[in-house]
PDB file of C-alpha atoms in Angstrom:
ATOM      1  CA  MET A  15     -27.989   4.798  29.758  1.00  0.00           C
ATOM      2  CA  ALA A  16     -24.850   5.992  27.938  1.00  0.00           C
ATOM      3  CA  PRO A  17     -24.244   4.741  24.400  1.00  0.00           C
ATOM      4  CA  SER A  18     -21.839   1.843  24.151  1.00  0.00           C
ATOM      5  CA  CYS A  19     -18.529   2.065  22.314  1.00  0.00           C
ATOM      6  CA  HIS A  20     -19.495  -1.213  20.708  1.00  0.00           C
ATOM      7  CA  SER A  21     -22.555   0.185  18.945  1.00  0.00           C
ATOM      8  CA  VAL A  22     -20.637   0.779  15.688  1.00  0.00           C
ATOM      9  CA  PRO A  23     -21.838  -1.647  12.990  1.00  0.00           C
ATOM     10  CA  LEU A  24     -19.353  -4.391  12.148  1.00  0.00           C
ATOM     11  CA  SER A  25     -19.590  -3.590   8.420  1.00  0.00           C
ATOM     12  CA  TYR A  26     -18.434  -0.027   9.168  1.00  0.00           C
ATOM     13  CA  LEU A  27     -15.411  -1.375  11.031  1.00  0.00           C
ATOM     14  CA  ARG A  28     -14.496  -3.619   8.096  1.00  0.00           C
ATOM     15  CA  VAL A  29     -14.706  -0.734   5.622  1.00  0.00           C
ATOM     16  CA  SER A  30     -12.723   1.513   7.997  1.00  0.00           C
ATOM     17  CA  SER A  31     -10.114  -1.216   8.163  1.00  0.00           C
ATOM     18  CA  GLN A  32      -9.790  -1.085   4.376  1.00  0.00           C
ATOM     19  CA  PHE A  33      -9.164   2.676   4.487  1.00  0.00           C
ATOM     20  CA  SER A  34      -6.438   2.500   7.091  1.00  0.00           C
ATOM     21  CA  THR A  35      -4.844  -0.527   5.418  1.00  0.00           C
ATOM     22  CA  TYR A  36      -4.837   1.226   2.040  1.00  0.00           C
ATOM     23  CA  ASP A  37      -3.343   4.403   3.511  1.00  0.00           C
ATOM     24  CA  SER A  38      -0.649   2.521   5.404  1.00  0.00           C
ATOM     25  CA  THR A  39       0.139   0.499   2.267  1.00  0.00           C
ATOM     26  CA  CYS A  40       0.640   3.710   0.289  1.00  0.00           C
ATOM     27  CA  GLN A  41       2.875   5.033   3.058  1.00  0.00           C
ATOM     28  CA  ILE A  42       5.013   1.889   2.962  1.00  0.00           C
ATOM     29  CA  ALA A  43       5.379   2.198  -0.829  1.00  0.00           C
ATOM     30  CA  GLN A  44       6.452   5.818  -0.396  1.00  0.00           C
ATOM     31  CA  GLU A  45       8.984   4.868   2.276  1.00  0.00           C
ATOM     32  CA  ILE A  46      10.418   2.134   0.048  1.00  0.00           C
ATOM     33  CA  ALA A  47      10.862   4.607  -2.819  1.00  0.00           C
ATOM     34  CA  GLU A  48      12.666   7.023  -0.510  1.00  0.00           C
ATOM     35  CA  LYS A  49      14.923   4.287   0.906  1.00  0.00           C
ATOM     36  CA  ILE A  50      15.809   3.010  -2.581  1.00  0.00           C
ATOM     37  CA  GLN A  51      16.766   6.524  -3.658  1.00  0.00           C
ATOM     38  CA  GLN A  52      18.829   6.932  -0.504  1.00  0.00           C
ATOM     39  CA  ARG A  53      20.543   3.574  -1.071  1.00  0.00           C
ATOM     40  CA  ASN A  54      21.316   4.440  -4.688  1.00  0.00           C
ATOM     41  CA  GLN A  55      22.828   7.777  -3.673  1.00  0.00           C
ATOM     42  CA  CYS A  56      25.038   6.043  -1.094  1.00  0.00           C
ATOM     43  CA  GLU A  57      26.148   3.449  -3.642  1.00  0.00           C
ATOM     44  CA  ARG A  58      27.030   6.170  -6.155  1.00  0.00           C
ATOM     45  CA  ARG A  59      29.309   7.658  -3.501  1.00  0.00           C
ATOM     46  CA  GLY A  60      30.897   4.239  -3.020  1.00  0.00           C
ATOM     47  CA  GLU A  61      29.357   3.638   0.396  1.00  0.00           C
ATOM     48  CA  LYS A  62      28.197   0.221   1.599  1.00  0.00           C
ATOM     49  CA  THR A  63      24.469  -0.096   2.243  1.00  0.00           C
ATOM     50  CA  PRO A  64      23.717  -3.403   4.031  1.00  0.00           C
ATOM     51  CA  LYS A  65      21.493  -1.805   6.689  1.00  0.00           C
ATOM     52  CA  LEU A  66      19.470   0.132   4.098  1.00  0.00           C
ATOM     53  CA  THR A  67      19.192  -2.971   1.921  1.00  0.00           C
ATOM     54  CA  LEU A  68      17.843  -4.991   4.846  1.00  0.00           C
ATOM     55  CA  THR A  69      15.354  -2.228   5.688  1.00  0.00           C
ATOM     56  CA  ILE A  70      14.127  -2.094   2.081  1.00  0.00           C
ATOM     57  CA  ARG A  71      13.793  -5.878   1.947  1.00  0.00           C
ATOM     58  CA  THR A  72      11.702  -5.845   5.129  1.00  0.00           C
ATOM     59  CA  LEU A  73       9.512  -3.010   3.842  1.00  0.00           C
ATOM     60  CA  LEU A  74       8.948  -4.856   0.546  1.00  0.00           C
ATOM     61  CA  LYS A  75       7.757  -7.916   2.486  1.00  0.00           C
ATOM     62  CA  ASN A  76       5.442  -5.715   4.565  1.00  0.00           C
ATOM     63  CA  LEU A  77       4.109  -4.122   1.374  1.00  0.00           C
ATOM     64  CA  LYS A  78       3.285  -7.536  -0.076  1.00  0.00           C
ATOM     65  CA  VAL A  79       1.455  -8.561   3.105  1.00  0.00           C
ATOM     66  CA  LYS A  80      -0.558  -5.315   3.120  1.00  0.00           C
ATOM     67  CA  ILE A  81      -1.492  -5.710  -0.552  1.00  0.00           C
ATOM     68  CA  ASP A  82      -2.602  -9.298   0.080  1.00  0.00           C
ATOM     69  CA  THR A  83      -4.695  -8.067   3.016  1.00  0.00           C
ATOM     70  CA  LEU A  84      -6.324  -5.429   0.810  1.00  0.00           C
ATOM     71  CA  LYS A  85      -7.111  -8.075  -1.809  1.00  0.00           C
ATOM     72  CA  ASP A  86      -8.811 -10.217   0.836  1.00  0.00           C
ATOM     73  CA  LEU A  87     -10.737  -7.280   2.293  1.00  0.00           C
ATOM     74  CA  LEU A  88     -11.918  -6.209  -1.149  1.00  0.00           C
ATOM     75  CA  LEU A  89     -13.000  -9.709  -2.123  1.00  0.00           C
ATOM     76  CA  ARG A  90     -14.932 -10.054   1.116  1.00  0.00           C
ATOM     77  CA  ALA A  91     -16.559  -6.620   0.746  1.00  0.00           C
ATOM     78  CA  VAL A  92     -17.712  -7.359  -2.812  1.00  0.00           C
ATOM     79  CA  SER A  93     -18.864 -10.920  -2.130  1.00  0.00           C
ATOM     80  CA  THR A  94     -20.901  -9.899   0.928  1.00  0.00           C
ATOM     81  CA  ARG A  95     -22.279  -6.851  -0.888  1.00  0.00           C
ATOM     82  CA  GLN A  96     -20.857  -4.345   1.607  1.00  0.00           C
ATOM     83  CA  ILE A  97     -19.966  -2.236  -1.438  1.00  0.00           C
ATOM     84  CA  THR A  98     -21.430  -2.062  -4.924  1.00  0.00           C
ATOM     85  CA  GLN A  99     -19.828  -3.831  -7.854  1.00  0.00           C
ATOM     86  CA  LEU A 100     -18.941  -0.447  -9.347  1.00  0.00           C
ATOM     87  CA  GLU A 101     -17.193   0.579  -6.122  1.00  0.00           C
ATOM     88  CA  GLY A 102     -15.490  -2.814  -6.060  1.00  0.00           C
ATOM     89  CA  ASP A 103     -14.206  -2.254  -9.593  1.00  0.00           C
ATOM     90  CA  ARG A 104     -12.925   1.202  -8.671  1.00  0.00           C
ATOM     91  CA  ARG A 105     -11.076  -0.152  -5.653  1.00  0.00           C
ATOM     92  CA  GLN A 106      -9.740  -3.051  -7.723  1.00  0.00           C
ATOM     93  CA  ASN A 107      -8.209  -0.523 -10.130  1.00  0.00           C
ATOM     94  CA  MET A 108      -6.566   1.237  -7.196  1.00  0.00           C
ATOM     95  CA  LEU A 109      -5.298  -2.098  -5.925  1.00  0.00           C
ATOM     96  CA  ASP A 110      -3.930  -2.909  -9.386  1.00  0.00           C
ATOM     97  CA  ASP A 111      -2.034   0.395  -9.271  1.00  0.00           C
ATOM     98  CA  LEU A 112      -0.517  -0.632  -5.935  1.00  0.00           C
ATOM     99  CA  VAL A 113       0.524  -4.019  -7.337  1.00  0.00           C
ATOM    100  CA  THR A 114       2.158  -2.281 -10.307  1.00  0.00           C
ATOM    101  CA  ARG A 115       3.912   0.083  -7.907  1.00  0.00           C
ATOM    102  CA  GLU A 116       5.152  -2.915  -5.902  1.00  0.00           C
ATOM    103  CA  ARG A 117       6.602  -4.512  -9.055  1.00  0.00           C
ATOM    104  CA  LEU A 118       8.346  -1.276 -10.048  1.00  0.00           C
ATOM    105  CA  LEU A 119       9.788  -0.867  -6.561  1.00  0.00           C
ATOM    106  CA  LEU A 120      11.030  -4.453  -6.576  1.00  0.00           C
ATOM    107  CA  ALA A 121      12.686  -3.927  -9.972  1.00  0.00           C
ATOM    108  CA  SER A 122      14.283  -0.697  -8.731  1.00  0.00           C
ATOM    109  CA  PHE A 123      15.474  -2.466  -5.594  1.00  0.00           C
ATOM    110  CA  LYS A 124      17.163  -5.107  -7.739  1.00  0.00           C
ATOM    111  CA  ASN A 125      18.622  -2.326  -9.921  1.00  0.00           C
ATOM    112  CA  GLU A 126      16.655  -3.679 -12.882  1.00  0.00           C
ATOM    113  CA  GLY A 127      14.552  -0.585 -13.413  1.00  0.00           C
ATOM    114  CA  ALA A 128      14.652   3.142 -13.168  1.00  0.00           C
ATOM    115  CA  GLU A 129      14.977   4.808  -9.806  1.00  0.00           C
ATOM    116  CA  PRO A 130      11.484   5.049  -8.323  1.00  0.00           C
ATOM    117  CA  ASP A 131       9.549   8.273  -8.395  1.00  0.00           C
ATOM    118  CA  LEU A 132       8.352   9.421  -5.041  1.00  0.00           C
ATOM    119  CA  ILE A 133       4.614   8.991  -4.744  1.00  0.00           C
ATOM    120  CA  ARG A 134       2.598  12.156  -4.752  1.00  0.00           C
ATOM    121  CA  PRO A 135      -0.892  11.669  -3.359  1.00  0.00           C
ATOM    122  CA  THR A 136      -3.490  11.947  -6.069  1.00  0.00           C
ATOM    123  CA  GLU A 137      -7.201  12.525  -5.820  1.00  0.00           C
ATOM    124  CA  ARG A 138      -7.710   8.868  -6.670  1.00  0.00           C
ATOM    125  CA  GLU A 139      -5.513   7.611  -3.830  1.00  0.00           C
ATOM    126  CA  HIS A 140      -7.503   9.584  -1.297  1.00  0.00           C
ATOM    127  CA  CYS A 141     -10.880   8.303  -2.520  1.00  0.00           C
ATOM    128  CA  TRP A 142     -10.602   4.661  -1.416  1.00  0.00           C
ATOM    129  CA  HIS A 143     -13.453   5.189   1.005  1.00  0.00           C
ATOM    130  CA  LEU A 144     -15.829   7.212  -1.165  1.00  0.00           C
TER     131      LEU A 144
END
């Protein structure tokens, strides 16, 4: 009998979900930074940017939803002992970095902060699943 596609343990699927959610959250943050820079360049040239502004607003909402999802996934993984407390702490630090990034992007969007730096993947960002 051939192995079933459904033979993957549910805990593995949950952890895999965290990886893809984290990666897509980082991608959204990167896209927001790029769009804010683009908007700021257009504004410096005196161009109107309502479409870009709407896009950034939508991306910021999506970023918040993704971060909230990661918080829930992490809490569930730690409370059900799918990961160790040490691993939970490491991921919490990464999540805290994302929350800080979200705040900086929001401030930049409102022109209250410096123009955002584009995110360069670091070793830490690629180790969510280790």
